[in-house]
Amino acid sequence: MLPIFKAVKANGAQTVSDLIDKHGPEILDTEGQLVEDGARNFNTALHHAAFTGAVGAVDQLLKWGPELLDARNTTAAPWYNKTPFEVAAQAGKSEVMKTIQKYQRSSQASFIFEAVRTDDVQSVNRLIEMHGIKVLDRRDNNENTPFICAAREGRVGIMSVCYDRYGPSILQQTKDVLTQLDNFVAGDEEISWLHGNAERLDGSPFGCREWSQCRCVSTAEVNGSELLYARLKAGHTPFMIAAQNGRVDVMKAMHAIGGNKILMQQMDNGWTALHMAAETGHTSAVSQLLNWGGRELLDARNNLGSTPFIIAANFGQVDVMKAMHAKGGNKILMQQTDGGSTALHMAAPGGHTAAVSQLLEWDGELLDARSNYGVTPFINAAGHGQVDVMKAMHAKGGNKILMQQTDGGWTALHFAARDGRTAAVSQLLKWGGREVLDVRTNEGYTPLHLAAHSGHVDVMNVMHPKGGRGLGTQVDKDGNTALHLAVEGGQAAAVTKLLEWSGRSLLLMKNNAGKTAEDMAAEMPEILEIIKKHKHACGPCCMIM
């Protein structure tokens, strides 16, 4: 019996280890002539360990060679073409089966990734000696190679070992599939490695997580600093990721190599590093970028025309806004997107009251700014139901902003009513009373019309006490009442509520086409039933509200 088989049979993990050290990993593929239990032969150590139930040996062997999981026996039946797991199952070795399943669940993972995680340089060296440089091409469950994992985790010693053994082409390793962008984790040691190995940079995006489908410029174009131009599928560069995560130290290392040219790198959607730092609120990164690039960076626009200042407001990053305002002054307050929205427009929908208050402190006239369709920041806030933002704006602009209208004649109350923003509607009515209920759009719609058409009964209930009698008889340019529009929108609950308030008289009203609400409901059985019920239940004394 060969020594390796004897060691496995005895569950001698240390002996197996010593034999591998002496003879190399090829010994694991040795064919044996061990005869046991009816001349059942196995041609690998792992198969025999699985058959005899040597759990410790199985575990040790799989740490060294997880690819052995797929090895198939080539000796005679009944074990021909069996994997180690199949051998263990047929032999009834449940503990071995559990051990093998543990490695199967980790699929592509291997001991080398654990060695990287624990910064075990000696084990990495040993594994490379045992398996050759092909071990550095292995992928974990997230499609990372050991080198990419080492860079991500800041294992500079392991990075150097991998580079020295594999060669410069290891820098070109990338991920095949873009998963989730995560933190840029390069630290001080990686920065030193970056400075010391600038001539090696030929396209690999080490130092941050989840890179994929890199698009790098040629060596001749950037004289060895291609790494700074590697891009994700969406166009992120390493410098952008560093800025997004506020890693000023990493940014400085990259800027020392790439200069101001990298400040204006843009993603496919037009975002720069300053846009990304503004979004995530990393004020120190923003300040550093502005120190390098100045006012020019504040004018950079993404594909929708948003500047970094507008992005900062959109995400409520007040400290970032202050840093930018200190550099750009009040001029940046009136920057507009391609749709005409200012920073105040963009801060309003997200409920960023502190950002709104700061913007108004700098310039109260921002309340009159209009987008391409005449929407003001106050209208935007009401349409999104942001009552605290509305209050901050109302404290600055007073009741006059209640009557602001878009190009289509819509007020804040129209938008809040249409979108079912009950709290916003209540606040607007508290400020403006009946007057704001009577404002009409260019099509003649009142806020009640829009609430009824959209079926927002809660909003209608708030309006009804303020509107009094006659609110239900208001008509649009086509002669439609709120009841007509509720029927048109298929809103049974709104129809019921309007008829509870107004009764049979409202059913008699015809629009400009000569149709009653009942006529319009001819092909709507549920609503038609509601109308008929109220029509017959209400006598001639029914009043219109």
C-alpha atoms as one frame of an Amber mdcrd trajectory, in Angstrom:
protein
   0.000   0.000   0.000   1.368   3.445  -0.935   2.143   5.774   2.005  -0.409
   8.383   0.977  -3.177   5.771   1.081  -2.002   4.470   4.431  -2.114   8.002
   5.855  -5.608   8.576   4.586  -6.857   5.287   5.952  -5.460   6.198   9.385
  -7.019   9.668   9.255  -3.521  11.093   9.498  -3.964  14.653   8.340  -0.459
  15.678   9.385   1.099  12.726   7.560  -0.825  13.592   4.419   0.388  17.158
   4.754   4.001  16.043   5.130   3.755  13.773   2.102   2.342  16.542  -0.049
   5.103  18.888   1.094   7.683  16.265   0.115   6.235  15.003  -3.183   4.068
  17.896  -4.368   0.325  18.070  -5.065   0.553  15.495  -7.835   0.537  12.800
  -5.167  -3.169  13.481  -4.647  -3.806  12.067  -8.102  -1.876   8.828  -7.461
  -3.692   5.661  -8.415  -3.609   2.973  -5.729  -4.131  -0.741  -5.548  -5.655
  -0.813  -2.087  -7.976  -3.793  -1.790 -10.560  -3.781   0.955 -14.066  -5.034
   1.514 -14.396  -7.213  -1.519 -11.708  -5.716  -3.743 -13.301  -2.285  -3.891
 -10.643  -0.113  -5.482 -10.323   3.687  -5.556  -7.848   5.678  -7.555  -7.622
   8.891  -5.459  -6.981   9.541  -1.799 -10.210  11.505  -1.461 -12.331   8.661
  -2.809 -10.777   6.222  -0.359 -11.148   8.658   2.573 -14.795   9.088   1.649
 -15.289   5.301   1.536 -13.664   4.650   4.924 -15.352   7.626   6.640 -12.110
   9.479   7.403 -13.718  12.866   7.999 -10.541  14.666   9.055  -8.654  13.540
   5.985 -11.535  14.504   3.720 -11.655  17.965   5.245  -7.903  18.471   4.907
  -7.781  17.224   1.326 -10.602  19.528   0.274  -8.921  22.534   1.860  -5.958
  21.910  -0.427  -7.836  20.847  -3.500 -11.544  21.765  -3.605 -11.551  20.874
  -7.291 -11.285  17.215  -6.185 -14.993  17.383  -5.432 -15.630  16.727  -9.113
 -13.066  13.929  -9.507 -14.595  10.634 -10.652 -13.324   7.173  -9.859 -11.967
   5.254 -12.871 -11.679   1.779 -11.374 -14.092  -1.117 -11.576 -17.779  -1.280
 -10.673 -19.660  -0.671  -8.456 -17.637   2.506  -7.894 -16.874   3.396 -11.481
 -17.386   7.074 -12.386 -18.404   7.954  -8.819 -17.532  11.260  -7.173 -16.270
  11.272  -3.571 -19.731  12.348  -2.389 -21.396   9.502  -4.280 -18.905   7.054
  -2.769 -19.621   8.348   0.744 -23.363   8.132   0.139 -23.201   4.572  -1.169
 -20.951   3.570   1.722 -23.286   5.170   4.261 -20.727   7.669   5.598 -23.066
  10.508   6.598 -20.428  12.634   8.361 -18.235  12.565   5.264 -21.265  13.548
   3.184 -21.864  16.562   5.474 -18.217  17.602   5.170 -18.271  17.360   1.397
 -21.564  19.284   1.225 -19.938  22.093   3.186 -17.408  22.519   0.393 -20.016
  22.055  -2.309 -22.059  24.926  -0.882 -19.061  27.206  -1.182 -18.744  26.096
  -4.822 -15.941  28.145  -6.340 -14.522  29.259  -3.009 -11.274  27.619  -1.874
  -8.718  27.760   0.858  -6.799  30.494  -0.915  -9.653  32.963  -0.355  -9.596
  32.190   3.354  -5.846  32.751   3.319  -6.376  36.130   1.646  -9.072  37.060
   4.146  -6.782  36.293   7.099  -3.720  37.889   5.441  -1.892  34.558   5.527
   0.929  35.231   3.065   2.697  31.950   3.860  -0.386  29.887   2.951  -0.878
  31.818  -0.266   2.730  31.095  -1.240   2.300  27.449  -0.395  -0.921  27.097
  -2.369   0.704  28.678  -5.410   3.594  26.225  -5.090   1.163  23.309  -4.804
  -1.290  24.238  -7.542   0.686  26.607  -9.732  -0.393  30.077 -10.773  -3.715
  28.691 -11.992  -4.886  28.968  -8.378  -4.806  32.753  -8.831  -7.443  32.447
 -11.562  -9.977  30.884  -9.208 -13.182  32.821  -8.539 -15.233  33.037  -5.381
 -19.021  33.205  -5.299 -18.860  36.916  -6.184 -16.581  36.305  -9.167 -13.556
  37.839  -7.425 -10.070  36.426  -7.919  -7.633  36.159  -4.987  -5.785  39.235
  -6.245  -8.958  41.322  -6.449  -9.947  40.135  -2.960  -6.500  41.046  -1.633
  -6.749  44.534  -3.097 -10.281  44.952  -1.759  -9.235  43.857   1.739  -6.008
  45.855   1.770  -3.678  42.821   1.837  -0.641  44.455   0.234   1.736  41.615
   1.044  -0.527  39.127  -0.708  -0.980  41.505  -3.631   2.792  41.593  -4.073
   3.078  37.796  -3.901   0.349  37.408  -6.507   1.932  39.997  -8.779   5.429
  38.514  -8.495   4.200  34.970  -9.194   1.604  35.736 -11.879   3.190  38.698
 -13.598   1.822  42.043 -14.844  -1.151  40.436 -16.568  -2.759  39.830 -13.174
  -3.607  43.527 -13.138  -5.986  42.868 -16.008  -8.158  40.496 -13.994 -11.734
  41.779 -13.868 -15.117  40.509 -12.840 -17.368  38.930 -15.445 -20.607  40.122
 -13.898 -21.391  43.511 -12.368 -23.092  42.950  -9.017 -23.326  45.614  -6.286
 -21.041  48.623  -6.052 -19.716  48.734  -2.524 -17.227  50.710  -0.495 -13.878
  51.659  -1.889 -11.672  50.077   0.724  -8.131  51.023  -0.282  -6.159  52.267
   2.714  -2.770  53.774   3.423  -0.841  50.613   2.507  -2.545  50.337  -0.873
  -1.712  53.985  -1.489   1.956  53.256  -0.899   1.714  50.251  -3.212   0.018
  52.436  -5.830   2.815  55.021  -5.672   5.519  52.369  -5.737   4.016  50.452
  -8.629   2.662  53.179 -10.883   4.601  51.728 -13.798   2.655  48.464 -13.393
  -0.757  49.996 -13.843  -2.043  48.505 -17.058  -5.789  48.371 -16.686  -6.908
  46.376 -13.633  -9.375  48.068 -11.289  -7.909  46.809  -7.996  -8.712  48.561
  -4.750 -12.494  48.727  -4.915 -15.267  46.190  -5.014 -17.406  44.824  -7.788
 -15.613  45.923 -10.979 -16.826  44.623 -14.320 -16.274  44.983 -18.045 -13.385
  47.450 -17.769 -12.802  49.740 -20.683  -9.215  51.018 -20.501  -7.295  53.423
 -22.688  -4.074  52.196 -24.222  -0.685  52.361 -22.560   0.583  54.819 -25.142
  -2.219  57.257 -24.388  -1.649  57.526 -20.652   1.991  56.486 -20.253   1.410
  53.796 -17.652  -1.456  55.255 -15.603  -4.222  53.301 -17.336  -5.555  52.009
 -14.055  -6.991  55.441 -13.336  -9.051  55.160 -16.516 -10.470  51.693 -15.960
 -14.247  51.813 -16.011 -17.187  49.877 -14.713 -20.037  48.901 -16.963 -21.780
  52.194 -16.097 -18.594  54.194 -16.550 -17.324  54.576 -12.979 -13.589  55.113
 -12.664 -11.539  54.326  -9.519 -11.291  58.050  -8.741 -15.072  58.417  -8.843
 -15.545  55.485  -6.485 -13.009  56.971  -4.083 -14.872  60.300  -4.120 -18.239
  58.582  -3.723 -16.993  56.925  -0.548 -15.174  59.971   0.802 -11.696  58.440
   0.633  -9.701  61.638   0.402  -6.411  59.809   1.010  -7.077  57.543  -1.961
  -8.146  60.515  -4.057  -4.871  62.288  -3.285  -2.843  59.246  -4.292  -4.697
  59.009  -7.584  -4.527  62.763  -8.223  -0.759  62.659  -7.684  -0.550  60.251
 -10.616  -3.384  61.472 -12.845  -3.476  65.198 -12.155  -6.472  67.466 -12.721
  -7.454  65.537 -15.818  -9.204  62.908 -13.711 -11.371  65.536 -12.000 -13.542
  65.816 -15.104 -13.939  62.094 -15.747 -17.618  61.366 -16.359 -19.776  58.267
 -16.111 -22.023  57.232 -18.965 -24.773  59.344 -17.356 -22.476  62.360 -17.123
 -21.773  62.273 -13.397 -18.335  63.442 -12.231 -16.513  62.633  -8.996 -17.960
  65.838  -7.533 -21.505  64.742  -8.361 -20.873  61.438  -6.589 -19.297  62.982
  -3.497 -22.185  65.467  -3.342 -24.778  62.703  -3.448 -23.228  60.764  -0.585
 -22.512  63.841   1.529 -18.741  63.529   1.833 -17.912  67.161   2.523 -14.179
  66.584   2.903 -14.038  64.959  -0.535 -16.071  67.819  -2.001 -13.750  70.406
  -0.458 -10.683  68.615  -1.785 -12.142  68.413  -5.271 -12.974  72.112  -5.226
  -9.470  72.942  -4.010  -8.094  71.152  -7.050 -10.650  72.108  -9.680 -12.283
  75.307  -8.498 -15.429  76.814  -9.910 -15.179  74.861 -13.148 -16.226  71.672
 -11.359 -19.370  73.359 -10.030 -20.532  73.951 -13.590 -20.175  70.311 -14.678
 -23.491  68.806 -15.733 -24.739  65.265 -16.033 -26.890  64.038 -18.900 -30.009
  65.594 -17.336 -28.302  68.930 -16.795 -27.895  68.562 -13.033 -24.856  70.206
 -11.472 -23.142  68.890  -8.324 -24.907  71.596  -6.292 -28.312  70.502  -7.564
 -27.427  66.884  -6.719 -26.415  67.910  -3.190 -29.760  69.675  -2.709 -31.658
  66.752  -4.179 -30.182  64.490  -1.491 -30.413  67.044   1.320 -26.662  67.317
   1.848 -26.572  70.719   3.554 -22.901  70.696   4.565 -21.920  69.899   0.998
 -24.158  72.707  -0.232 -22.415  75.132   2.138 -18.976  74.070   0.907 -20.058
  74.597  -2.686 -21.779  77.922  -1.949 -18.603  79.190  -0.298 -16.830  78.530
  -3.590 -19.511  79.465  -6.086 -21.604  82.110  -4.327 -25.273  82.855  -5.044
 -24.742  82.307  -8.752 -25.052  78.557  -8.302 -28.454  78.930  -6.635 -30.073
  79.607  -9.994 -28.450  76.741 -11.854 -31.154  74.770 -13.669 -31.453  71.252
 -15.026 -32.481  70.606 -18.601 -36.045  70.532 -17.267 -35.626  73.937 -15.671
 -35.476  72.778 -12.055 -33.297  74.638  -9.557 -31.711  73.245  -6.407 -34.812
  74.373  -4.481 -37.074  72.470  -6.866 -34.981  69.353  -6.314 -34.765  69.622
  -2.521 -38.539  69.955  -2.115 -39.859  66.523  -3.247 -37.571  64.587  -0.921
 -38.688  66.532   2.139 -35.251  68.014   2.768 -36.441  70.857   4.979 -32.993
  71.837   6.225 -31.717  72.154   2.667 -34.789  74.176   1.688 -34.355  76.510
   4.652 -30.689  77.041   3.824 -31.455  77.841   0.199 -34.133  80.343   1.207
 -31.769  81.933   3.702 -29.359  82.565   0.851 -32.033  83.830  -1.552 -35.770
  84.029  -0.847 -36.504  84.862  -4.489 -35.875  81.220  -5.343 -39.544  80.682
  -4.489 -40.457  82.347  -7.772 -38.155  80.169  -9.893 -40.011  78.133 -12.501
 -39.220  74.977 -14.367 -39.854  74.526 -18.093 -43.580  74.015 -17.453 -43.917
  76.801 -14.933 -43.729  74.616 -11.830 -42.459  76.445  -8.735 -40.654  74.821
  -5.799 -43.767  75.275  -3.615 -45.965  73.513  -6.157 -43.393  70.724  -6.309
 -43.424  70.340  -2.532 -47.243  70.199  -2.375 -47.439  67.689  -5.200 -45.191
  65.370  -3.200 -47.024  65.965   0.082 -44.031  67.501   1.862 -45.871  69.588
   4.454 -42.801  70.604   6.489 -41.134  71.902   3.339 -44.332  73.750   2.441
 -44.322  75.386   5.867 -40.720  76.525   5.481 -41.558  78.036   2.120 -44.797
  79.627   3.321 -42.931  81.254   6.220 -40.758  82.970   3.636 -43.249  83.634
   0.847 -46.605  84.075   2.593 -50.017  83.383   1.081 -49.089  84.705  -2.343
 -47.347  81.444  -3.169 -50.647  79.607  -2.681 -51.893  81.168  -5.898 -48.826
  80.366  -8.015 -49.906  78.600 -11.211 -48.063  76.509 -13.774 -48.254  77.169
 -17.488 -51.332  74.935 -17.464 -52.958  76.901 -14.671 -52.390  74.328 -11.934
 -51.836  75.483  -8.345 -50.247  73.616  -5.463 -53.737  72.504  -4.384 -54.496
  71.018  -7.798 -51.400  68.810  -7.637 -51.951  67.812  -4.018 -55.589  66.940
  -4.740 -54.850  64.910  -7.841 -52.150  62.887  -6.079 -54.074  62.270  -2.881
 -51.837  64.307  -0.559 -54.442  64.755   2.184 -52.170  66.407   4.763 -50.907
  68.889   2.173 -54.476  69.665   1.074 -55.498  70.301   4.697 -52.587  72.673
   5.209 -53.268  74.561   1.981 -56.933  74.998   2.904 -55.965  76.154   6.375
 -53.862  78.893   4.799 -56.017  79.764   1.794 -59.604  78.812   2.584 -62.343
  78.695  -0.003 -60.464  80.947  -2.425 -57.939  78.282  -3.381 -60.772  75.788
  -4.036 -62.169  78.009  -6.784 -58.968  78.352  -8.830 -59.259  76.668 -12.216
 -56.702  75.200 -14.595 -56.621  76.121 -18.277 -59.059  73.256 -18.840 -61.376
  74.541 -16.153 -60.568  71.889 -13.557 -61.004  72.725  -9.888 -59.071  70.837
  -7.200 -62.275  68.896  -6.395 -62.561  67.812 -10.028 -59.070  66.302  -9.893
 -59.606  64.600  -6.541 -62.871  63.050  -7.764 -61.396  61.887 -11.064 -58.531
  60.193  -9.182 -60.835  58.747  -6.525 -59.206  60.423  -3.516 -62.186  60.423
  -1.170 -60.113  61.469   1.845 -59.089  64.615  -0.004 -62.706  65.254  -1.014
 -63.749  64.922   2.633 -61.244  67.625   3.597 -62.509  69.953   0.838 -66.224
  69.526   1.467 -66.446  71.451   4.769 -64.488  74.361   3.238 -66.379  74.420
  -0.052 -69.955  74.580   1.122 -72.973  74.495  -1.147 -72.291  74.841  -4.833
 -68.866  73.206  -4.868 -70.341  70.119  -6.504 -71.903  72.076  -9.361 -68.649
  73.615 -10.573 -67.971  72.533 -14.143 -64.892  72.382 -16.346 -64.670  73.719
 -19.899 -66.507  70.666 -21.182 -69.342  71.173 -18.717 -68.342  68.200 -16.556
 -69.053  68.254 -12.824 -66.976  66.380 -10.283 -69.532  63.573 -10.606 -69.016
  63.339 -14.372 -65.260  63.156 -13.829 -65.524  60.562 -11.056 -67.567  58.381
 -13.412 -65.071  58.954 -16.230 -62.276  57.838 -13.933 -64.200  54.753 -12.839
 -64.086  55.851  -9.192 -67.048  54.161  -7.494 -66.212  55.405  -3.980 -65.969
  59.009  -5.187 -69.294  58.674  -7.026 -70.920  57.374  -3.844 -69.547  60.217
  -1.744 -70.627  62.936  -4.210 -74.145  61.513  -4.387 -74.345  61.347  -0.596
 -73.605  65.048  -0.531 -75.640  66.229  -3.522 -78.322  63.697  -4.358 -80.607
  63.557  -7.382 -80.174  67.151  -8.542 -76.540  66.531  -9.445 -77.637  63.548
 -11.519 -79.736  65.842 -13.686 -76.795  68.013 -14.755 -75.568  67.514 -18.319
 -72.186  68.341 -19.782 -71.577  70.166 -23.079 -72.113  66.911 -24.950 -75.549
  66.596 -23.410 -74.655  63.655 -21.192 -75.491  63.108 -17.546 -73.238  61.161
 -15.227 -75.626  58.244 -15.624 -75.219  58.371 -19.401 -71.456  58.198 -19.018
 -71.792  55.175 -16.716 -73.746  53.114 -19.262 -70.936  50.575 -19.613 -69.868
  50.612 -15.955 -72.214  48.228 -14.116 -70.900  48.901 -10.608 -71.145  52.679
 -10.912 -74.447  52.502 -12.767 -75.905  50.502  -9.886 -74.724  53.157  -7.394
 -76.309  55.931  -9.465 -79.627  54.109  -9.842 -79.739  53.410  -6.119 -79.330
  57.098  -5.276 -81.603  58.195  -8.081 -84.570  56.201  -6.785 -83.834  56.780
  -3.089 -83.791  60.552  -3.369 -86.998  62.523  -3.554 -87.718  65.853  -5.262
 -86.463  67.819  -2.261 -82.822  66.744  -2.734 -80.511  69.701  -2.622 -77.238
  70.340  -4.361 -74.405  71.001  -1.946
